[in-house]
């Protein structure tokens, strides 16, 4: 198998979903631009160009509010599954392994392997940081995208206020506004529902060949077994 084919096979999941992301983002940009043109013409303004729309706060807030909720979902799920379990779900650890687990289980200290990541073998603050790096990165991405939603959302909201000949709102006023929290919570609730649904449905339903599912013939009560 050639090097390129091997690379595509070994990274297929990331590459396919990366392309799907780009396709959906382009589709959102084009359809959002079409909606923006309709609104501009309806109010008697000149149609906005695609470049103007892509650099507008309206487009930025629509993108950021989706990103922040996704990264929040992953962060909470990564951290929550350390301490919370769902008996029978392949998404959960067995109840007997609740917690941060032993060094032996985590391949740390005397249990590291020759191929273990360098920071896993380093000890001290580097191993401590590396052992939390996935959750911390997801948290940072969530906070960054949420801040982007807040900044772009205020700008878009104030543009609407000024167009209606009303006063613009301050940073503090927008932080406690219904617009900001409506944008935020409408995404959060869908992510929380998706996590809960996946956790419980994977106990009783199967998808042959998927690591997100137990083997088809596995008992419902079996936990942390994928097929």
mmCIF file of C-alpha atoms in Angstrom:
data_model
loop_
_atom_site.group_PDB
_atom_site.id
_atom_site.type_symbol
_atom_site.label_atom_id
_atom_site.label_comp_id
_atom_site.label_asym_id
_atom_site.label_seq_id
_atom_site.Cartn_x
_atom_site.Cartn_y
_atom_site.Cartn_z
ATOM 1 C CA UNK A 1 0.000 0.000 0.000
ATOM 2 C CA UNK A 2 1.407 3.375 -1.024
ATOM 3 C CA UNK A 3 2.284 6.055 1.518
ATOM 4 C CA UNK A 4 -0.627 8.270 0.434
ATOM 5 C CA UNK A 5 -3.151 5.438 0.605
ATOM 6 C CA UNK A 6 -1.851 4.465 4.023
ATOM 7 C CA UNK A 7 -2.133 8.057 5.224
ATOM 8 C CA UNK A 8 -5.698 8.371 3.894
ATOM 9 C CA UNK A 9 -6.701 5.058 5.511
ATOM 10 C CA UNK A 10 -5.122 5.865 8.863
ATOM 11 C CA UNK A 11 -6.633 9.371 9.014
ATOM 12 C CA UNK A 12 -9.922 8.762 7.245
ATOM 13 C CA UNK A 13 -12.155 9.718 10.163
ATOM 14 C CA UNK A 14 -10.521 13.123 10.658
ATOM 15 C CA UNK A 15 -10.238 13.843 6.926
ATOM 16 C CA UNK A 16 -13.836 12.946 6.068
ATOM 17 C CA UNK A 17 -15.323 14.930 8.914
ATOM 18 C CA UNK A 18 -12.960 17.813 8.168
ATOM 19 C CA UNK A 19 -14.241 17.899 4.583
ATOM 20 C CA UNK A 20 -17.842 17.631 5.780
ATOM 21 C CA UNK A 21 -17.171 20.561 8.122
ATOM 22 C CA UNK A 22 -15.765 22.691 5.297
ATOM 23 C CA UNK A 23 -18.674 21.780 3.025
ATOM 24 C CA UNK A 24 -21.232 22.654 5.691
ATOM 25 C CA UNK A 25 -19.426 25.924 6.479
ATOM 26 C CA UNK A 26 -19.424 26.929 2.810
ATOM 27 C CA UNK A 27 -23.095 26.005 2.572
ATOM 28 C CA UNK A 28 -23.884 28.059 5.656
ATOM 29 C CA UNK A 29 -21.985 31.019 4.204
ATOM 30 C CA UNK A 30 -23.833 30.879 0.882
ATOM 31 C CA UNK A 31 -27.305 30.379 2.327
ATOM 32 C CA UNK A 32 -26.695 32.965 5.054
ATOM 33 C CA UNK A 33 -25.563 35.436 2.420
ATOM 34 C CA UNK A 34 -28.744 34.796 0.440
ATOM 35 C CA UNK A 35 -30.860 35.475 3.531
ATOM 36 C CA UNK A 36 -28.884 38.649 4.262
ATOM 37 C CA UNK A 37 -29.486 39.906 0.717
ATOM 38 C CA UNK A 38 -33.225 39.305 1.079
ATOM 39 C CA UNK A 39 -33.281 41.279 4.330
ATOM 40 C CA UNK A 40 -31.219 44.137 2.852
ATOM 41 C CA UNK A 41 -33.485 44.458 -0.200
ATOM 42 C CA UNK A 42 -36.603 44.220 1.969
ATOM 43 C CA UNK A 43 -35.419 47.203 4.004
ATOM 44 C CA UNK A 44 -34.427 49.221 0.939
ATOM 45 C CA UNK A 45 -30.630 48.794 1.233
ATOM 46 C CA UNK A 46 -28.131 47.739 -1.419
ATOM 47 C CA UNK A 47 -27.432 43.990 -1.432
ATOM 48 C CA UNK A 48 -24.456 42.963 0.700
ATOM 49 C CA UNK A 49 -21.567 41.229 -1.069
ATOM 50 C CA UNK A 50 -20.373 37.775 -0.074
ATOM 51 C CA UNK A 51 -17.103 39.224 1.212
ATOM 52 C CA UNK A 52 -18.957 41.738 3.360
ATOM 53 C CA UNK A 53 -21.182 39.000 4.748
ATOM 54 C CA UNK A 54 -18.257 36.712 5.597
ATOM 55 C CA UNK A 55 -16.601 39.489 7.592
ATOM 56 C CA UNK A 56 -19.823 40.572 9.295
ATOM 57 C CA UNK A 57 -20.681 40.050 12.949
ATOM 58 C CA UNK A 58 -23.874 38.289 11.867
ATOM 59 C CA UNK A 59 -21.936 35.466 10.188
ATOM 60 C CA UNK A 60 -19.351 35.336 12.985
ATOM 61 C CA UNK A 61 -21.915 34.941 15.765
ATOM 62 C CA UNK A 62 -23.817 32.225 13.868
ATOM 63 C CA UNK A 63 -20.609 30.196 13.497
ATOM 64 C CA UNK A 64 -19.242 30.825 16.993
ATOM 65 C CA UNK A 65 -22.445 29.935 18.818
ATOM 66 C CA UNK A 66 -22.365 26.471 17.266
ATOM 67 C CA UNK A 67 -18.679 25.910 17.896
ATOM 68 C CA UNK A 68 -18.815 26.867 21.572
ATOM 69 C CA UNK A 69 -21.606 24.419 22.329
ATOM 70 C CA UNK A 70 -19.787 21.551 20.619
ATOM 71 C CA UNK A 71 -16.575 22.148 22.527
ATOM 72 C CA UNK A 72 -18.541 22.493 25.764
ATOM 73 C CA UNK A 73 -20.137 19.117 25.070
ATOM 74 C CA UNK A 74 -16.778 17.432 24.581
ATOM 75 C CA UNK A 75 -15.195 19.104 27.611
ATOM 76 C CA UNK A 76 -18.027 18.152 29.950
ATOM 77 C CA UNK A 77 -18.185 14.613 28.613
ATOM 78 C CA UNK A 78 -14.419 14.102 28.961
ATOM 79 C CA UNK A 79 -14.452 15.322 32.563
ATOM 80 C CA UNK A 80 -17.809 13.866 33.627
ATOM 81 C CA UNK A 81 -16.907 10.339 32.478
ATOM 82 C CA UNK A 82 -14.033 10.294 34.975
ATOM 83 C CA UNK A 83 -16.517 10.237 37.842
ATOM 84 C CA UNK A 84 -19.926 9.395 36.349
ATOM 85 C CA UNK A 85 -20.910 6.088 34.764
ATOM 86 C CA UNK A 86 -23.795 4.596 32.806
ATOM 87 C CA UNK A 87 -23.987 0.875 33.426
ATOM 88 C CA UNK A 88 -24.195 -1.014 30.140
ATOM 89 C CA UNK A 89 -22.909 1.808 27.926
ATOM 90 C CA UNK A 90 -19.705 1.467 25.846
ATOM 91 C CA UNK A 91 -19.333 5.227 26.390
ATOM 92 C CA UNK A 92 -18.811 4.643 30.123
ATOM 93 C CA UNK A 93 -16.239 3.032 32.387
ATOM 94 C CA UNK A 94 -17.362 0.164 34.615
ATOM 95 C CA UNK A 95 -18.596 1.346 38.042
ATOM 96 C CA UNK A 96 -15.580 -0.344 39.647
ATOM 97 C CA UNK A 97 -13.205 2.071 37.867
ATOM 98 C CA UNK A 98 -14.762 5.406 38.858
ATOM 99 C CA UNK A 99 -12.080 8.040 39.358
ATOM 100 C CA UNK A 100 -8.708 8.904 37.835
ATOM 101 C CA UNK A 101 -7.524 5.271 37.815
ATOM 102 C CA UNK A 102 -4.206 3.795 38.911
ATOM 103 C CA UNK A 103 -0.792 4.509 37.401
ATOM 104 C CA UNK A 104 -0.754 0.925 36.143
ATOM 105 C CA UNK A 105 -4.038 1.408 34.300
ATOM 106 C CA UNK A 106 -2.884 4.764 32.909
ATOM 107 C CA UNK A 107 0.629 3.515 32.005
ATOM 108 C CA UNK A 108 2.358 6.077 34.210
ATOM 109 C CA UNK A 109 5.425 6.024 36.474
ATOM 110 C CA UNK A 110 7.021 2.596 36.474
ATOM 111 C CA UNK A 111 4.356 1.384 34.028
ATOM 112 C CA UNK A 112 5.275 3.614 31.063
ATOM 113 C CA UNK A 113 6.345 1.930 27.840
ATOM 114 C CA UNK A 114 9.192 2.716 25.474
ATOM 115 C CA UNK A 115 6.686 4.188 23.008
ATOM 116 C CA UNK A 116 4.872 6.262 25.647
ATOM 117 C CA UNK A 117 4.700 10.036 24.968
ATOM 118 C CA UNK A 118 7.742 11.899 26.311
ATOM 119 C CA UNK A 119 5.706 14.035 28.714
ATOM 120 C CA UNK A 120 3.976 10.929 30.080
ATOM 121 C CA UNK A 121 7.410 9.632 31.109
ATOM 122 C CA UNK A 122 8.808 12.971 32.288
ATOM 123 C CA UNK A 123 7.035 13.078 35.651
ATOM 124 C CA UNK A 124 6.310 16.210 37.681
ATOM 125 C CA UNK A 125 4.334 19.115 36.247
ATOM 126 C CA UNK A 126 4.773 17.975 32.657
ATOM 127 C CA UNK A 127 3.067 14.652 33.248
ATOM 128 C CA UNK A 128 0.405 16.339 35.381
ATOM 129 C CA UNK A 129 -0.301 18.815 32.573
ATOM 130 C CA UNK A 130 -0.211 16.181 29.839
ATOM 131 C CA UNK A 131 -2.614 13.975 31.804
ATOM 132 C CA UNK A 132 -5.177 16.808 31.664
ATOM 133 C CA UNK A 133 -4.278 18.217 28.251
ATOM 134 C CA UNK A 134 -7.324 16.972 26.327
ATOM 135 C CA UNK A 135 -9.842 18.423 28.779
ATOM 136 C CA UNK A 136 -7.915 21.684 29.152
ATOM 137 C CA UNK A 137 -7.678 22.118 25.381
ATOM 138 C CA UNK A 138 -11.404 21.521 24.924
ATOM 139 C CA UNK A 139 -12.108 23.985 27.742
ATOM 140 C CA UNK A 140 -9.865 26.604 26.116
ATOM 141 C CA UNK A 141 -11.550 26.108 22.737
ATOM 142 C CA UNK A 142 -14.975 26.413 24.370
ATOM 143 C CA UNK A 143 -14.081 29.621 26.215
ATOM 144 C CA UNK A 144 -12.456 31.123 23.116
ATOM 145 C CA UNK A 145 -15.410 30.391 20.840
ATOM 146 C CA UNK A 146 -17.887 31.507 23.523
ATOM 147 C CA UNK A 147 -15.990 34.799 23.848
ATOM 148 C CA UNK A 148 -16.119 35.153 20.047
ATOM 149 C CA UNK A 149 -19.885 34.582 20.166
ATOM 150 C CA UNK A 150 -20.206 37.225 22.878
ATOM 151 C CA UNK A 151 -18.173 39.820 20.974
ATOM 152 C CA UNK A 152 -19.769 39.176 17.580
ATOM 153 C CA UNK A 153 -23.227 38.791 19.116
ATOM 154 C CA UNK A 154 -23.066 42.200 20.763
ATOM 155 C CA UNK A 155 -21.954 43.778 17.505
ATOM 156 C CA UNK A 156 -24.783 42.133 15.556
ATOM 157 C CA UNK A 157 -27.321 43.034 18.239
ATOM 158 C CA UNK A 158 -26.241 46.676 18.319
ATOM 159 C CA UNK A 159 -26.447 46.850 14.517
ATOM 160 C CA UNK A 160 -30.077 45.794 14.790
ATOM 161 C CA UNK A 161 -30.661 48.295 17.581
ATOM 162 C CA UNK A 162 -29.231 51.177 15.571
ATOM 163 C CA UNK A 163 -31.179 50.143 12.469
ATOM 164 C CA UNK A 164 -34.344 50.380 14.587
ATOM 165 C CA UNK A 165 -33.208 53.810 15.932
ATOM 166 C CA UNK A 166 -32.711 52.408 19.432
ATOM 167 C CA UNK A 167 -29.754 52.729 21.797
ATOM 168 C CA UNK A 168 -26.820 50.342 21.573
ATOM 169 C CA UNK A 169 -26.116 48.176 24.632
ATOM 170 C CA UNK A 170 -22.897 48.043 26.658
ATOM 171 C CA UNK A 171 -20.760 44.941 27.155
ATOM 172 C CA UNK A 172 -22.332 44.342 30.564
ATOM 173 C CA UNK A 173 -25.863 44.867 29.298
ATOM 174 C CA UNK A 174 -25.351 42.398 26.475
ATOM 175 C CA UNK A 175 -23.852 39.818 28.853
ATOM 176 C CA UNK A 176 -27.143 39.651 30.780
ATOM 177 C CA UNK A 177 -29.378 40.164 27.753
ATOM 178 C CA UNK A 178 -31.924 37.635 26.545
ATOM 179 C CA UNK A 179 -30.336 37.682 23.071
ATOM 180 C CA UNK A 180 -26.974 36.419 24.384
ATOM 181 C CA UNK A 181 -28.436 33.710 26.585
ATOM 182 C CA UNK A 182 -31.010 32.633 24.006
ATOM 183 C CA UNK A 183 -28.201 32.089 21.501
ATOM 184 C CA UNK A 184 -26.201 30.215 24.144
ATOM 185 C CA UNK A 185 -28.852 28.017 25.741
ATOM 186 C CA UNK A 186 -30.546 26.949 22.521
ATOM 187 C CA UNK A 187 -27.277 25.240 21.610
ATOM 188 C CA UNK A 188 -26.426 23.910 25.058
ATOM 189 C CA UNK A 189 -29.724 22.108 25.518
ATOM 190 C CA UNK A 190 -29.297 20.204 22.241
ATOM 191 C CA UNK A 191 -25.779 19.084 23.189
ATOM 192 C CA UNK A 192 -26.845 17.880 26.641
ATOM 193 C CA UNK A 193 -29.748 15.949 25.097
ATOM 194 C CA UNK A 194 -27.420 14.322 22.557
ATOM 195 C CA UNK A 195 -24.999 13.165 25.277
ATOM 196 C CA UNK A 196 -27.761 11.720 27.447
ATOM 197 C CA UNK A 197 -29.377 10.005 24.449
ATOM 198 C CA UNK A 198 -26.117 8.416 23.304
ATOM 199 C CA UNK A 199 -25.281 7.189 26.802
ATOM 200 C CA UNK A 200 -28.596 5.430 27.389
ATOM 201 C CA UNK A 201 -29.433 4.279 23.839
ATOM 202 C CA UNK A 202 -26.040 2.582 23.465
ATOM 203 C CA UNK A 203 -26.994 0.337 26.393
ATOM 204 C CA UNK A 204 -29.867 -1.278 24.479
ATOM 205 C CA UNK A 205 -29.145 -0.644 20.777
ATOM 206 C CA UNK A 206 -26.249 -1.792 18.566
ATOM 207 C CA UNK A 207 -24.359 -0.727 15.440
ATOM 208 C CA UNK A 208 -22.279 -3.587 14.101
ATOM 209 C CA UNK A 209 -18.625 -2.696 13.582
ATOM 210 C CA UNK A 210 -18.743 0.676 15.355
ATOM 211 C CA UNK A 211 -16.486 1.321 18.362
ATOM 212 C CA UNK A 212 -19.281 3.515 19.693
ATOM 213 C CA UNK A 213 -21.438 0.396 20.071
ATOM 214 C CA UNK A 214 -21.060 -2.839 21.987
ATOM 215 C CA UNK A 215 -20.813 -6.092 20.001
ATOM 216 C CA UNK A 216 -24.241 -7.025 18.681
ATOM 217 C CA UNK A 217 -24.468 -10.071 20.910
ATOM 218 C CA UNK A 218 -23.129 -8.435 24.076
ATOM 219 C CA UNK A 219 -25.493 -8.417 27.075
ATOM 220 C CA UNK A 220 -27.137 -5.084 27.850
ATOM 221 C CA UNK A 221 -25.424 -4.905 31.254
ATOM 222 C CA UNK A 222 -21.891 -5.138 29.816
ATOM 223 C CA UNK A 223 -20.070 -1.797 30.228
ATOM 224 C CA UNK A 224 -17.014 -0.377 28.394
ATOM 225 C CA UNK A 225 -16.942 -2.987 25.650
ATOM 226 C CA UNK A 226 -16.974 -1.921 22.017
ATOM 227 C CA UNK A 227 -17.351 -3.837 18.801
#
